[in-house]
Amino acid sequence: MGINRDFKCIDLFPGNGDWTHCRAISHVGTPPHWIACSIAQQSRRSILVAQQTTTARGQYRGLILKSTLTKLSPHELIHNPVMFVVEIGTAVVIWLAIRAHGAATVRYDWLVAVILIFTLLFATFAEAYAEARGRAQADFLRRTKSFTKARLLDPSGATRLVDATELRRGDRVVIEVGDIIASDGRVINGVGSVDESAITGESAPVLKTRDDAVTGGTTLLSDRLIVEITVNPGETFMDRMIALVEGAKRQKTPNEIALSALLGVLTLIFVMVVVTLVPIARYYGPHATNTTTMIALLVCLVPTTIGSLLSAIGIAGMNRVSLVSVIAKSGRAVEAAGDIDTLILDKTGTITVGNRMATEFLPLPGIALEDLAEAAWLSSLADTTPEGRSVVELAQSIIGPRDLSLDLGEPVPFSAHTRMSGIDLTSGTKIRKGAVSAIRDLVENPAPELQEYADAVSSDGGTPLAVVRDTTLLGVIRLKDVVKSGLKERFSEFRAMGIRTVMATGDNAITASVIAAEAGVDDFIAEAKPEDKIALIQAEQAKGRLVAMTGDGTNDAPALAQADVGLAMNSGTMAAKEAGNMIDLESNPTKLLDVVMIGKQLLITRGALTTFSISNDVAKYFAIVPAMFAAVPALRVLRALNIMHLKTPHGAILSALIFNALIIPALIPFAIRGVRYRAESADRMLMRNIFNWGVLGVIVPFVGIWGIDHVLGLFGLA
């Protein structure tokens, strides 16, 4: 295990799971160490996870098999008209095979029946498999909770081991290295690195100190923490995540309903074609065909491929969204994301990094740089924001470190009403730092250079803050936010797909225009208020465009509800999360771009497999019908169309049926993972799908049926 030989672990894997007595003892008499115990704990936990994962795999196989068989019920399949027709045909063929006992065609009838049964099983398996993948996330979280223990800290200072489900708000727990944090809480003592990858997917550890929030299900990587639980059972982040996953409704989307209707019409057309063929064939010979053959022909011609995979594609789309830690409340939201025409993105945190940093002091004429730096330093001492800290650091790089133990004065916190903050020094001097317009109002005759400096900072994409001492303007602080890397390229891809991007920001128009140009968005709204976002959404929707946006505050809730796709942040208010139709568990607004891409992929996958399926059916028609009727003397002219030289009508039917069944599981990976796509316009995408998947759908059946026919011939079944 890599433990130093000076240490040994007592009761390395205690059977009762009580780790409070597990510790490494030094042979040389040094104080107890927890190094070996931590390794032992992590090893024990790994074994438990591995055992439960192995058990879970067996359970999921059983669940998939059970669901596959359950979905064969007519009550289930009636919602899928294509496969319902196949099930009816299968029942008729089985009945004919039973009646044909001893007849010459009994082997052929049973072969057809078995192939049709497998066709139905493959179809229901596709949906069952996709659903099982969706349940995996919630079940994994439950299994994690089931073996999580906590060291409950008693008022006396002693600890005892309890289940995570026993913790209540106000309880205090001790977290050691390697422990899974049992519930949501806040750190009241200690400093440590926490691995939050199980929740957020981010591998980089996060440093947690006093008053920082911690999430149940994460793991402490270093040091020791004392955490006060802030939620009761059922209210934790993990509980909410499980509820969101299980509460996501799988409803057919409008496009899916329309496609199902189209498939139903195609099925009806092929039923009429086959019914029409029966009297025509029997006119030329009483034994030209039989009921089993005609049912098999019907199954080969109806769009069973896309009919089998349609639900799986939609379910997999919701699953792919969850892989990026976004919970879609319904499949409609995922599909709507693929149809989005306009993206409304907040500047701060979405387009830019979000933490503006002080990069330069610009003193007015006659003001020394050191005077401006010292005033900026004093005005920012009580400012705990990243911007305020950056002002202090920049000032100290000019004036050097100062003694903070002295009573300098009374800090004045920032107010949205005054738009400034500062300090009232003990000497009576007042220093303020804030928006240029607010600081300018404090001075009777502001220097014209102030506005010039402010405009220069804004024109470069920065944010100007003015500094004043009593009534003397000192200068401007340049704050600069950084555009996230890679966004310009992604916005270019969206533009190629016909998606318009709009940046919303509270900055002035000059600053907004510079950042918009740097990021590559199509338009922007400066000095935006919540009502401005709603007005923009309504204006876009009035033009027939679908709109997506992100939000986290109660003031964003109306706009999230109005948008076709509203991505709410999990860290946001309950009103915002209820208004949105998606929730980002990582609270990363940039995730909206990933959601749109996944929605596009869902639509492209559905279109590609539909094109392949219909092309398949047309190809199978021209491959099978000539072989079926070429033996009829009056229809020998069809022999010229039997380009694959299929040996017998029965062989042609069996080959086509087997191909029809096997193509379903062959395409399940495409339905689950999605088809690869490029960022391009809808017209180009359509033409590419028709060419790639349409041509493939014509060629593959000819090759597949020909190969299967030859294999059947080797076994004397053709």
XYZ file of C-alpha atoms in Angstrom:
718
model
C 0.000 0.000 0.000
C 2.989 2.291 0.034
C 2.874 3.010 3.807
C 6.175 3.893 5.520
C 7.574 0.856 7.341
C 7.721 2.833 10.608
C 3.912 2.691 10.779
C 1.373 -0.063 10.996
C -2.409 0.169 10.792
C -4.445 -1.425 13.554
C -7.600 -3.139 12.241
C -7.045 -1.969 8.673
C -10.537 -2.892 7.517
C -12.751 -3.043 10.618
C -15.778 -5.182 9.986
C -18.183 -2.829 11.728
C -17.063 0.133 9.633
C -16.054 2.096 12.767
C -13.111 4.191 11.646
C -12.933 6.290 14.809
C -10.522 3.762 16.355
C -8.430 3.184 13.252
C -5.051 4.879 13.403
C -1.419 4.274 12.597
C 0.935 3.851 15.557
C 4.596 4.777 15.368
C 7.131 2.243 16.597
C 9.386 5.024 17.796
C 6.866 6.545 20.172
C 5.812 9.596 18.166
C 2.221 10.877 18.427
C -0.546 9.000 16.516
C -0.713 9.597 12.796
C -3.696 9.243 10.518
C -1.796 8.641 7.295
C -2.303 4.885 7.134
C -5.860 5.180 8.360
C -6.671 7.608 5.553
C -5.240 5.212 2.983
C -7.127 2.362 4.623
C -10.360 4.320 4.543
C -9.974 5.178 0.882
C -9.081 1.559 0.064
C -12.075 0.298 2.013
C -14.327 2.797 0.279
C -12.931 1.817 -3.125
C -13.703 -1.834 -2.357
C -17.235 -0.937 -1.274
C -17.790 1.145 -4.410
C -16.369 -1.632 -6.601
C -18.579 -4.240 -4.924
C -21.667 -2.076 -5.263
C -20.780 -1.201 -8.853
C -20.487 -4.909 -9.718
C -23.810 -5.585 -8.011
C -25.362 -2.601 -9.776
C -24.247 -3.884 -13.166
C -26.018 -7.166 -12.515
C -29.106 -5.307 -11.330
C -29.111 -3.110 -14.435
C -28.814 -6.078 -16.742
C -31.812 -7.589 -14.998
C -33.658 -4.266 -15.110
C -32.981 -3.835 -18.835
C -34.125 -7.399 -19.560
C -37.289 -6.962 -17.492
C -38.069 -3.614 -19.128
C -37.410 -5.086 -22.587
C -39.967 -7.832 -21.990
C -42.466 -5.515 -20.294
C -42.449 -3.149 -23.257
C -43.641 -6.009 -25.498
C -47.079 -5.556 -23.950
C -49.645 -4.313 -26.505
C -50.589 -1.662 -23.947
C -47.039 -0.270 -24.288
C -46.496 -0.814 -28.015
C -49.782 0.766 -29.072
C -48.063 4.138 -28.563
C -45.633 3.137 -31.328
C -47.824 2.428 -34.388
C -44.994 0.944 -36.464
C -43.958 -1.644 -33.905
C -47.579 -2.298 -32.934
C -48.248 -3.390 -36.531
C -45.150 -5.619 -36.334
C -46.439 -7.173 -33.107
C -49.821 -7.911 -34.662
C -48.082 -9.483 -37.658
C -45.882 -11.553 -35.342
C -48.917 -12.889 -33.483
C -50.587 -13.866 -36.780
C -47.443 -15.648 -38.044
C -47.091 -17.591 -34.772
C -50.722 -18.641 -35.054
C -50.175 -19.736 -38.684
C -47.031 -21.670 -37.691
C -48.954 -23.535 -34.983
C -51.750 -24.370 -37.436
C -49.233 -25.471 -40.095
C -47.948 -28.342 -37.947
C -46.753 -31.043 -40.330
C -47.179 -28.874 -43.415
C -44.329 -28.211 -45.863
C -44.060 -24.557 -44.846
C -43.912 -25.109 -41.075
C -40.141 -24.598 -40.844
C -40.370 -21.414 -42.905
C -43.276 -20.121 -40.795
C -41.397 -20.685 -37.535
C -38.220 -19.081 -38.890
C -40.205 -15.976 -39.817
C -41.913 -15.968 -36.403
C -38.602 -16.203 -34.517
C -37.025 -13.408 -36.577
C -40.060 -11.180 -35.967
C -39.862 -11.861 -32.220
C -36.207 -10.803 -32.211
C -37.141 -7.682 -34.191
C -39.569 -6.724 -31.427
C -37.044 -7.550 -28.706
C -34.345 -5.422 -30.332
C -36.814 -2.537 -30.647
C -37.895 -2.621 -26.997
C -34.300 -3.216 -25.870
C -33.209 0.076 -27.469
C -35.674 2.077 -25.371
C -35.059 0.028 -22.211
C -31.295 0.493 -22.521
C -31.614 4.253 -22.980
C -33.931 4.511 -19.960
C -31.583 2.441 -17.792
C -28.697 4.794 -18.559
C -30.891 7.670 -17.415
C -31.643 5.986 -14.081
C -27.976 5.257 -13.430
C -27.162 8.763 -12.172
C -29.828 8.788 -9.450
C -29.082 5.204 -8.382
C -25.353 5.908 -8.156
C -26.045 8.855 -5.861
C -28.278 6.661 -3.697
C -25.581 4.011 -3.419
C -23.073 6.698 -2.432
C -25.395 7.840 0.367
C -26.044 4.293 1.553
C -22.507 3.702 2.861
C -21.570 7.270 3.853
C -20.823 7.664 7.558
C -20.181 10.795 9.612
C -18.267 11.531 12.818
C -20.870 13.397 14.856
C -19.264 15.816 17.312
C -20.904 15.797 20.752
C -21.001 18.925 22.972
C -18.397 17.214 25.156
C -15.968 17.091 22.234
C -16.230 13.325 21.697
C -17.160 11.853 18.309
C -19.346 8.907 17.384
C -20.022 7.310 14.031
C -23.540 7.761 12.589
C -25.229 7.258 9.230
C -25.418 10.299 6.988
C -29.221 10.053 7.041
C -29.242 10.702 10.806
C -27.702 14.168 10.519
C -29.903 17.195 11.211
C -29.495 20.937 10.738
C -27.186 22.302 13.432
C -25.223 19.061 13.960
C -21.452 19.342 13.848
C -19.281 16.685 12.224
C -15.537 16.094 11.985
C -14.187 15.438 8.483
C -10.836 13.659 8.207
C -8.660 13.152 5.127
C -10.333 10.761 2.685
C -13.811 11.130 4.203
C -16.856 11.671 2.032
C -18.640 14.744 3.383
C -21.916 13.312 4.611
C -24.239 16.287 4.125
C -24.357 19.924 3.066
C -22.933 22.381 5.554
C -20.483 25.175 6.242
C -16.956 25.037 7.581
C -16.662 26.386 11.134
C -13.078 25.307 11.771
C -10.116 24.173 9.689
C -8.796 24.514 6.162
C -8.753 21.728 3.578
C -8.858 20.802 -0.103
C -12.107 19.210 -1.265
C -12.605 17.059 -4.363
C -15.976 18.131 -5.816
C -15.696 16.095 -9.034
C -18.481 13.719 -7.969
C -20.897 16.670 -8.021
C -19.484 19.212 -10.464
C -17.317 17.061 -12.730
C -14.366 19.412 -12.175
C -11.227 17.479 -11.196
C -9.347 20.420 -9.633
C -9.655 20.411 -5.801
C -11.279 23.419 -4.129
C -9.813 25.033 -1.000
C -12.377 25.354 1.790
C -11.897 27.662 4.780
C -14.054 29.036 7.588
C -17.633 29.935 6.522
C -17.232 28.255 3.107
C -20.068 25.966 2.025
C -19.394 22.257 1.460
C -21.593 19.787 -0.393
C -22.544 16.274 0.622
C -20.970 13.622 -1.588
C -17.663 15.472 -2.015
C -14.381 14.185 -0.558
C -11.833 15.859 1.725
C -8.351 15.458 0.236
C -6.217 17.158 2.889
C -6.176 18.383 6.474
C -9.190 18.311 8.801
C -12.487 20.210 8.886
C -15.274 20.718 11.378
C -18.523 21.282 9.514
C -21.894 22.460 10.757
C -24.771 20.783 8.902
C -27.131 23.327 7.335
C -29.896 21.068 5.971
C -32.185 18.290 7.149
C -32.492 14.887 5.422
C -34.209 15.234 2.068
C -33.006 18.818 1.601
C -29.380 18.162 0.610
C -27.905 18.982 -2.769
C -27.679 15.258 -3.498
C -31.346 14.734 -2.572
C -32.360 17.611 -4.842
C -30.231 16.179 -7.632
C -31.886 12.750 -7.293
C -35.326 14.380 -7.265
C -34.505 16.388 -10.396
C -33.242 13.323 -12.272
C -36.267 11.236 -11.310
C -38.686 14.119 -11.827
C -37.576 14.730 -15.408
C -40.546 13.842 -17.581
C -40.121 11.939 -20.805
C -42.799 13.530 -22.985
C -42.966 13.355 -26.749
C -41.916 16.620 -28.313
C -43.938 18.281 -31.107
C -41.369 17.232 -33.722
C -41.377 13.686 -32.393
C -45.176 13.567 -32.522
C -45.108 14.854 -36.102
C -42.500 12.255 -37.080
C -44.524 9.499 -35.398
C -47.542 10.598 -37.434
C -45.445 10.468 -40.625
C -44.225 6.973 -39.773
C -47.800 5.930 -39.097
C -48.873 7.206 -42.525
C -45.972 5.389 -44.209
C -46.932 2.201 -42.379
C -50.520 2.558 -43.580
C -49.317 3.098 -47.163
C -47.165 -0.048 -47.063
C -50.062 -2.026 -45.566
C -52.164 -0.969 -48.553
C -49.319 -1.862 -50.946
C -48.964 -5.355 -49.491
C -52.720 -5.928 -49.392
C -52.887 -4.878 -53.042
C -50.072 -7.265 -53.983
C -51.938 -10.293 -52.631
C -54.743 -10.451 -55.242
C -52.337 -9.430 -58.019
C -49.909 -12.224 -57.152
C -52.632 -14.837 -56.750
C -54.114 -13.863 -60.083
C -50.939 -15.131 -61.723
C -50.758 -18.282 -59.621
C -52.517 -19.680 -56.562
C -49.220 -20.495 -54.852
C -47.397 -17.322 -55.788
C -47.481 -16.148 -52.194
C -48.961 -16.877 -48.764
C -49.978 -14.910 -45.674
C -46.693 -15.452 -43.820
C -44.703 -14.133 -46.764
C -46.886 -11.063 -47.138
C -46.634 -10.250 -43.412
C -42.861 -10.657 -43.612
C -42.795 -8.366 -46.643
C -44.848 -5.780 -44.745
C -42.454 -5.866 -41.771
C -39.505 -5.386 -44.116
C -41.105 -2.384 -45.770
C -42.504 -0.421 -42.810
C -39.990 1.964 -41.142
C -39.134 -0.360 -38.249
C -35.611 1.044 -37.883
C -36.539 4.588 -36.911
C -39.745 3.332 -35.280
C -37.596 1.258 -32.925
C -35.060 3.974 -32.170
C -37.231 7.098 -31.988
C -37.865 6.962 -28.233
C -34.274 5.938 -27.514
C -32.974 9.004 -29.386
C -35.095 11.346 -27.257
C -34.197 9.636 -23.979
C -30.506 9.618 -24.892
C -30.695 13.357 -25.575
C -31.849 13.977 -22.002
C -29.112 11.646 -20.747
C -26.404 13.490 -22.697
C -27.542 16.760 -21.124
C -27.181 15.185 -17.671
C -23.604 14.161 -18.536
C -22.683 17.865 -18.542
C -24.410 18.221 -15.129
C -27.578 19.784 -16.512
C -30.975 18.387 -15.572
C -33.669 18.832 -18.212
C -37.162 18.861 -16.733
C -38.557 17.460 -19.987
C -37.470 16.250 -23.396
C -39.180 19.281 -24.903
C -36.491 21.521 -23.415
C -33.654 19.521 -24.995
C -35.297 19.529 -28.418
C -36.126 23.224 -28.141
C -32.429 23.854 -27.463
C -31.666 22.305 -30.839
C -34.081 24.673 -32.573
C -32.808 27.829 -30.832
C -32.448 30.906 -33.053
C -31.341 33.484 -30.452
C -29.037 33.146 -27.445
C -29.188 35.816 -24.719
C -26.045 35.627 -22.593
C -25.039 37.660 -19.557
C -21.628 39.247 -19.936
C -20.291 38.648 -16.435
C -19.497 35.010 -15.736
C -20.728 33.800 -19.112
C -18.801 35.701 -21.760
C -16.148 37.092 -19.429
C -14.364 35.437 -16.519
C -16.464 37.542 -14.164
C -13.834 38.990 -11.833
C -12.743 42.424 -12.999
C -9.231 43.219 -11.870
C -7.508 46.566 -11.345
C -4.792 46.864 -13.972
C -3.822 50.558 -13.937
C -4.124 53.845 -12.017
C -4.662 56.967 -14.157
C -3.963 60.107 -12.031
C -5.426 63.409 -13.183
C -3.002 66.235 -14.122
C -1.273 67.585 -11.028
C -1.946 64.431 -8.956
C 0.940 62.129 -8.066
C 0.525 58.434 -8.840
C 1.390 57.588 -5.222
C -1.398 59.875 -3.917
C -3.981 58.155 -6.130
C -2.662 54.704 -5.196
C -2.797 55.457 -1.448
C -6.344 56.842 -1.666
C -7.448 53.820 -3.710
C -5.796 51.518 -1.146
C -7.569 53.199 1.778
C -10.958 53.163 0.041
C -10.662 49.420 -0.709
C -9.485 48.073 2.647
C -12.997 46.993 3.632
C -13.910 45.840 0.117
C -13.814 42.012 0.154
C -14.818 41.595 -3.500
C -12.226 40.315 -6.015
C -12.211 43.795 -7.578
C -11.516 45.408 -4.205
C -8.724 42.941 -3.403
C -7.136 43.616 -6.797
C -7.157 47.387 -6.115
C -5.370 46.802 -2.790
C -2.761 44.555 -4.426
C -2.122 47.009 -7.273
C -1.816 49.925 -4.825
C 0.605 48.021 -2.591
C 2.791 47.294 -5.602
C 3.235 51.099 -5.866
C 3.233 52.355 -2.276
C 4.454 49.183 -0.566
C 2.841 47.271 2.328
C 1.235 49.322 5.101
C 0.503 48.707 8.777
C -3.110 47.517 9.076
C -3.084 47.386 12.886
C -3.735 51.135 13.122
C -7.259 52.525 13.483
C -7.510 54.205 10.097
C -11.172 55.146 10.238
C -14.723 53.966 9.550
C -15.247 51.952 6.329
C -18.180 52.942 4.123
C -19.606 49.836 2.393
C -20.734 49.871 -1.219
C -24.370 50.785 -1.801
C -26.342 50.243 -4.995
C -28.039 53.559 -4.288
C -24.852 55.639 -3.986
C -22.793 53.394 -6.333
C -19.649 54.037 -4.285
C -17.717 52.871 -1.249
C -14.798 54.241 0.748
C -13.591 55.242 4.187
C -14.029 58.125 6.644
C -10.564 58.624 8.141
C -10.061 59.501 11.793
C -8.579 62.812 10.625
C -11.964 63.746 9.122
C -10.923 63.194 5.507
C -13.429 61.309 3.358
C -12.245 59.114 0.498
C -14.669 57.606 -1.977
C -14.285 55.207 -4.903
C -17.074 54.357 -7.344
C -18.831 54.939 -10.643
C -17.541 57.968 -12.529
C -20.956 59.625 -12.735
C -21.541 59.167 -8.989
C -18.108 60.548 -8.009
C -18.457 63.470 -10.435
C -21.622 64.569 -8.624
C -19.601 65.036 -5.412
C -17.439 67.716 -7.030
C -18.658 71.153 -8.105
C -16.325 71.646 -11.068
C -14.970 68.251 -12.156
C -11.882 68.315 -14.343
C -12.706 67.596 -18.008
C -9.875 65.035 -18.051
C -11.964 62.795 -15.775
C -14.490 62.029 -18.513
C -11.711 61.710 -21.093
C -9.939 59.097 -18.970
C -13.212 57.285 -18.295
C -14.076 57.178 -22.012
C -10.583 55.917 -22.842
C -10.914 53.070 -20.334
C -14.415 52.190 -21.580
C -13.387 52.261 -25.232
C -10.747 49.647 -24.431
C -13.314 47.330 -22.855
C -12.492 48.259 -19.276
C -14.600 49.662 -16.461
C -13.538 53.022 -14.968
C -13.779 53.783 -11.248
C -13.141 57.333 -10.068
C -11.429 58.228 -6.764
C -12.068 61.441 -4.798
C -10.592 62.784 -1.552
C -13.075 65.181 0.033
C -13.803 67.371 -3.007
C -10.569 66.727 -4.898
C -10.697 64.354 -7.839
C -7.581 62.179 -7.870
C -7.979 59.987 -10.933
C -9.374 56.809 -12.438
C -8.828 53.096 -11.732
C -8.950 50.818 -14.783
C -10.809 47.545 -14.133
C -10.594 44.954 -16.861
C -12.585 41.762 -17.332
C -11.229 39.011 -19.570
C -13.248 37.294 -22.294
C -13.212 33.521 -21.838
C -10.957 31.691 -24.252
C -12.553 29.818 -27.138
C -15.853 31.722 -27.053
C -15.213 33.653 -30.263
C -14.784 30.405 -32.185
C -17.949 28.930 -30.655
C -19.950 32.027 -31.518
C -18.655 31.712 -35.090
C -20.001 28.151 -35.165
C -23.378 29.373 -33.926
C -23.388 32.076 -36.588
C -22.749 29.407 -39.231
C -25.786 27.522 -37.895
C -27.937 30.657 -38.123
C -28.042 31.312 -34.365
C -27.928 34.953 -33.265
C -26.029 35.727 -30.046
C -26.904 38.727 -27.864
C -24.874 39.881 -24.849
C -26.728 41.509 -21.952
C -24.710 43.664 -19.561
C -25.155 46.427 -17.035
C -22.074 48.203 -18.405
C -22.321 51.392 -20.407
C -22.675 51.248 -24.187
C -19.000 51.966 -24.933
C -17.708 49.179 -22.675
C -20.382 46.801 -23.926
C -19.546 47.436 -27.586
C -15.838 46.740 -27.046
C -16.438 43.466 -25.188
C -19.081 42.429 -27.732
C -16.572 42.937 -30.539
C -13.856 41.088 -28.627
C -16.145 38.132 -27.880
C -17.648 38.031 -31.365
C -21.336 38.257 -30.410
C -23.835 39.577 -32.941
C -25.504 42.201 -30.741
C -25.574 43.542 -27.196
C -27.828 45.324 -24.707
C -26.035 47.890 -22.540
C -27.229 48.958 -19.071
C -29.689 46.066 -19.244
C -32.362 45.575 -16.606
C -34.485 42.411 -16.113
C -37.430 43.981 -17.942
C -35.155 44.686 -20.916
C -34.421 40.968 -21.230
C -38.119 40.106 -21.221
C -38.790 42.746 -23.870
C -36.008 41.339 -26.058
C -37.274 37.761 -25.659
C -40.806 38.799 -26.588
C -39.558 40.790 -29.582
C -37.550 37.808 -30.866
C -40.447 35.404 -30.323
C -42.773 37.776 -32.181
C -40.505 37.232 -35.212
C -40.993 33.473 -34.913
C -37.592 32.840 -33.329
C -36.868 30.519 -30.393
C -34.893 32.087 -27.536
C -32.595 30.650 -24.850
C -31.171 32.430 -21.814
C -29.598 31.812 -18.418
C -30.425 33.286 -15.020
C -30.078 32.747 -11.290
C -31.972 35.498 -9.484
C -35.608 36.048 -8.639
C -35.538 39.015 -11.021
C -34.534 36.605 -13.818
C -37.515 34.298 -13.201
C -39.984 36.073 -15.555
C -37.465 36.027 -18.415
C -36.558 32.368 -17.738
C -40.236 31.460 -17.872
C -40.749 33.479 -21.063
C -37.745 31.968 -22.888
C -38.171 28.762 -24.872
C -35.095 27.375 -23.094
C -34.425 28.783 -19.628
C -31.259 27.459 -17.983
C -31.412 28.226 -14.257
C -28.363 28.032 -12.012
C -28.563 25.527 -9.154
C -26.977 28.143 -6.883
C -29.787 30.552 -7.748
C -33.085 31.257 -6.060
C -35.951 28.777 -5.934
C -38.052 31.110 -8.096
C -35.438 31.001 -10.866
C -35.133 27.210 -10.709
C -38.892 26.761 -10.871
C -39.183 29.160 -13.817
C -36.455 27.520 -15.937
C -36.945 24.259 -17.804
C -33.324 23.213 -17.220
C -31.101 23.439 -14.142
C -27.310 23.573 -14.285
C -25.960 21.727 -11.254
C -22.535 23.359 -11.643
C -24.057 26.862 -11.887
C -21.929 27.674 -14.920
C -23.819 29.995 -17.313
C -21.521 29.041 -20.207
C -23.168 25.598 -20.100
C -25.988 27.015 -22.228
C -23.671 26.699 -25.229
C -23.191 22.969 -24.515
C -26.942 22.486 -24.129
C -27.602 24.063 -27.531
C -24.986 21.812 -29.133
C -26.555 18.718 -27.542
C -29.998 19.805 -28.746
C -28.638 20.253 -32.266
C -27.055 16.814 -32.109
C -30.360 15.264 -31.012
C -32.207 16.753 -33.982
C -29.446 15.805 -36.418
C -29.347 12.244 -35.067
C -33.085 11.861 -35.457
C -32.973 13.278 -38.982
C -30.019 11.106 -40.007
C -31.552 7.862 -38.737
C -34.946 8.736 -40.237
C -33.297 9.332 -43.617
C -31.412 6.042 -43.303
C -34.565 4.143 -42.307
C -36.733 5.408 -45.163
C -33.938 4.857 -47.708
C -33.579 1.381 -46.243
C -37.238 0.603 -46.824
C -37.154 1.760 -50.444
C -34.030 -0.315 -51.108
C -35.530 -3.408 -49.463
C -38.653 -3.062 -51.599
C -36.671 -3.146 -54.844
C -34.436 -5.908 -53.487
C -37.173 -8.276 -52.315
C -40.166 -7.898 -54.629
C -38.346 -8.944 -57.852
C -36.960 -12.045 -56.128
C -40.356 -12.932 -54.673
C -42.304 -12.846 -57.912
C -39.644 -13.760 -60.473
C -40.657 -17.427 -60.156
C -44.192 -16.659 -61.367
C -44.204 -17.541 -65.096
C -46.223 -14.499 -66.083
C -43.886 -12.213 -64.116
C -40.540 -13.557 -65.315
C -39.765 -10.100 -66.606
C -38.961 -9.243 -62.964
C -35.925 -11.537 -63.099
C -33.960 -8.725 -64.719
C -34.551 -6.628 -61.591
C -33.207 -9.360 -59.280
C -29.740 -7.815 -59.450
C -28.550 -9.591 -56.278
C -29.545 -12.992 -57.757
C -31.357 -14.063 -54.617
C -31.966 -17.773 -54.931
C -35.577 -18.259 -53.812
C -38.525 -16.130 -52.678
C -38.316 -17.644 -49.179
C -34.576 -16.982 -49.060
C -35.132 -13.365 -50.109
C -37.742 -12.854 -47.387
C -35.663 -14.503 -44.653
C -32.545 -12.543 -45.662
C -34.444 -9.264 -45.627
C -36.089 -10.054 -42.283
C -32.777 -10.943 -40.645
C -31.174 -7.767 -42.002
C -34.183 -5.755 -40.823
C -33.762 -7.138 -37.296
C -29.967 -6.821 -37.080
C -29.834 -3.218 -38.303
C -31.709 -2.094 -35.152
C -29.016 -3.083 -32.587
C -26.348 -1.962 -35.064
C -27.751 1.584 -34.935
C -28.381 1.726 -31.163
C -24.889 3.203 -30.485
C -25.648 6.038 -32.929
C -29.005 6.669 -31.228
C -27.422 6.724 -27.755
C -24.226 8.679 -28.473
C -25.581 10.836 -31.280
C -24.418 11.349 -34.840
C -21.339 13.475 -35.468
C -22.143 16.830 -36.971
C -20.596 20.048 -38.162
C -21.478 23.648 -37.402
C -23.276 24.696 -40.583
C -26.601 26.022 -41.817
C -29.761 23.931 -41.702
C -29.873 23.637 -45.519
C -26.315 22.310 -45.748
C -26.969 19.992 -42.832
C -30.064 18.597 -44.577
C -28.198 17.990 -47.825
C -25.332 16.318 -45.960
C -27.738 14.014 -44.112
C -29.556 13.080 -47.315
C -26.302 12.345 -49.122
C -24.463 10.502 -46.336
C -27.240 8.628 -44.554
C -29.609 8.442 -47.523
C -27.055 6.907 -49.877
C -25.823 4.652 -47.071
C -29.409 3.576 -46.429
C -29.754 2.486 -50.061
C -26.431 0.645 -50.357
C -26.306 -1.188 -47.010
C -29.524 -3.252 -47.513
C -28.386 -4.551 -50.906
C -25.022 -5.630 -49.506
C -26.473 -6.976 -46.255
C -29.321 -8.950 -47.801
C -27.010 -10.411 -50.456
C -24.516 -11.553 -47.803
C -27.184 -13.037 -45.513
C -28.779 -14.884 -48.461
C -25.452 -16.566 -49.240
C -24.985 -17.565 -45.587
C -28.502 -19.034 -45.495
C -27.687 -20.944 -48.676
C -24.705 -22.581 -46.955
C -27.052 -23.921 -44.260
C -29.750 -24.936 -46.728
C -32.215 -22.344 -45.439
C -32.445 -20.153 -48.558
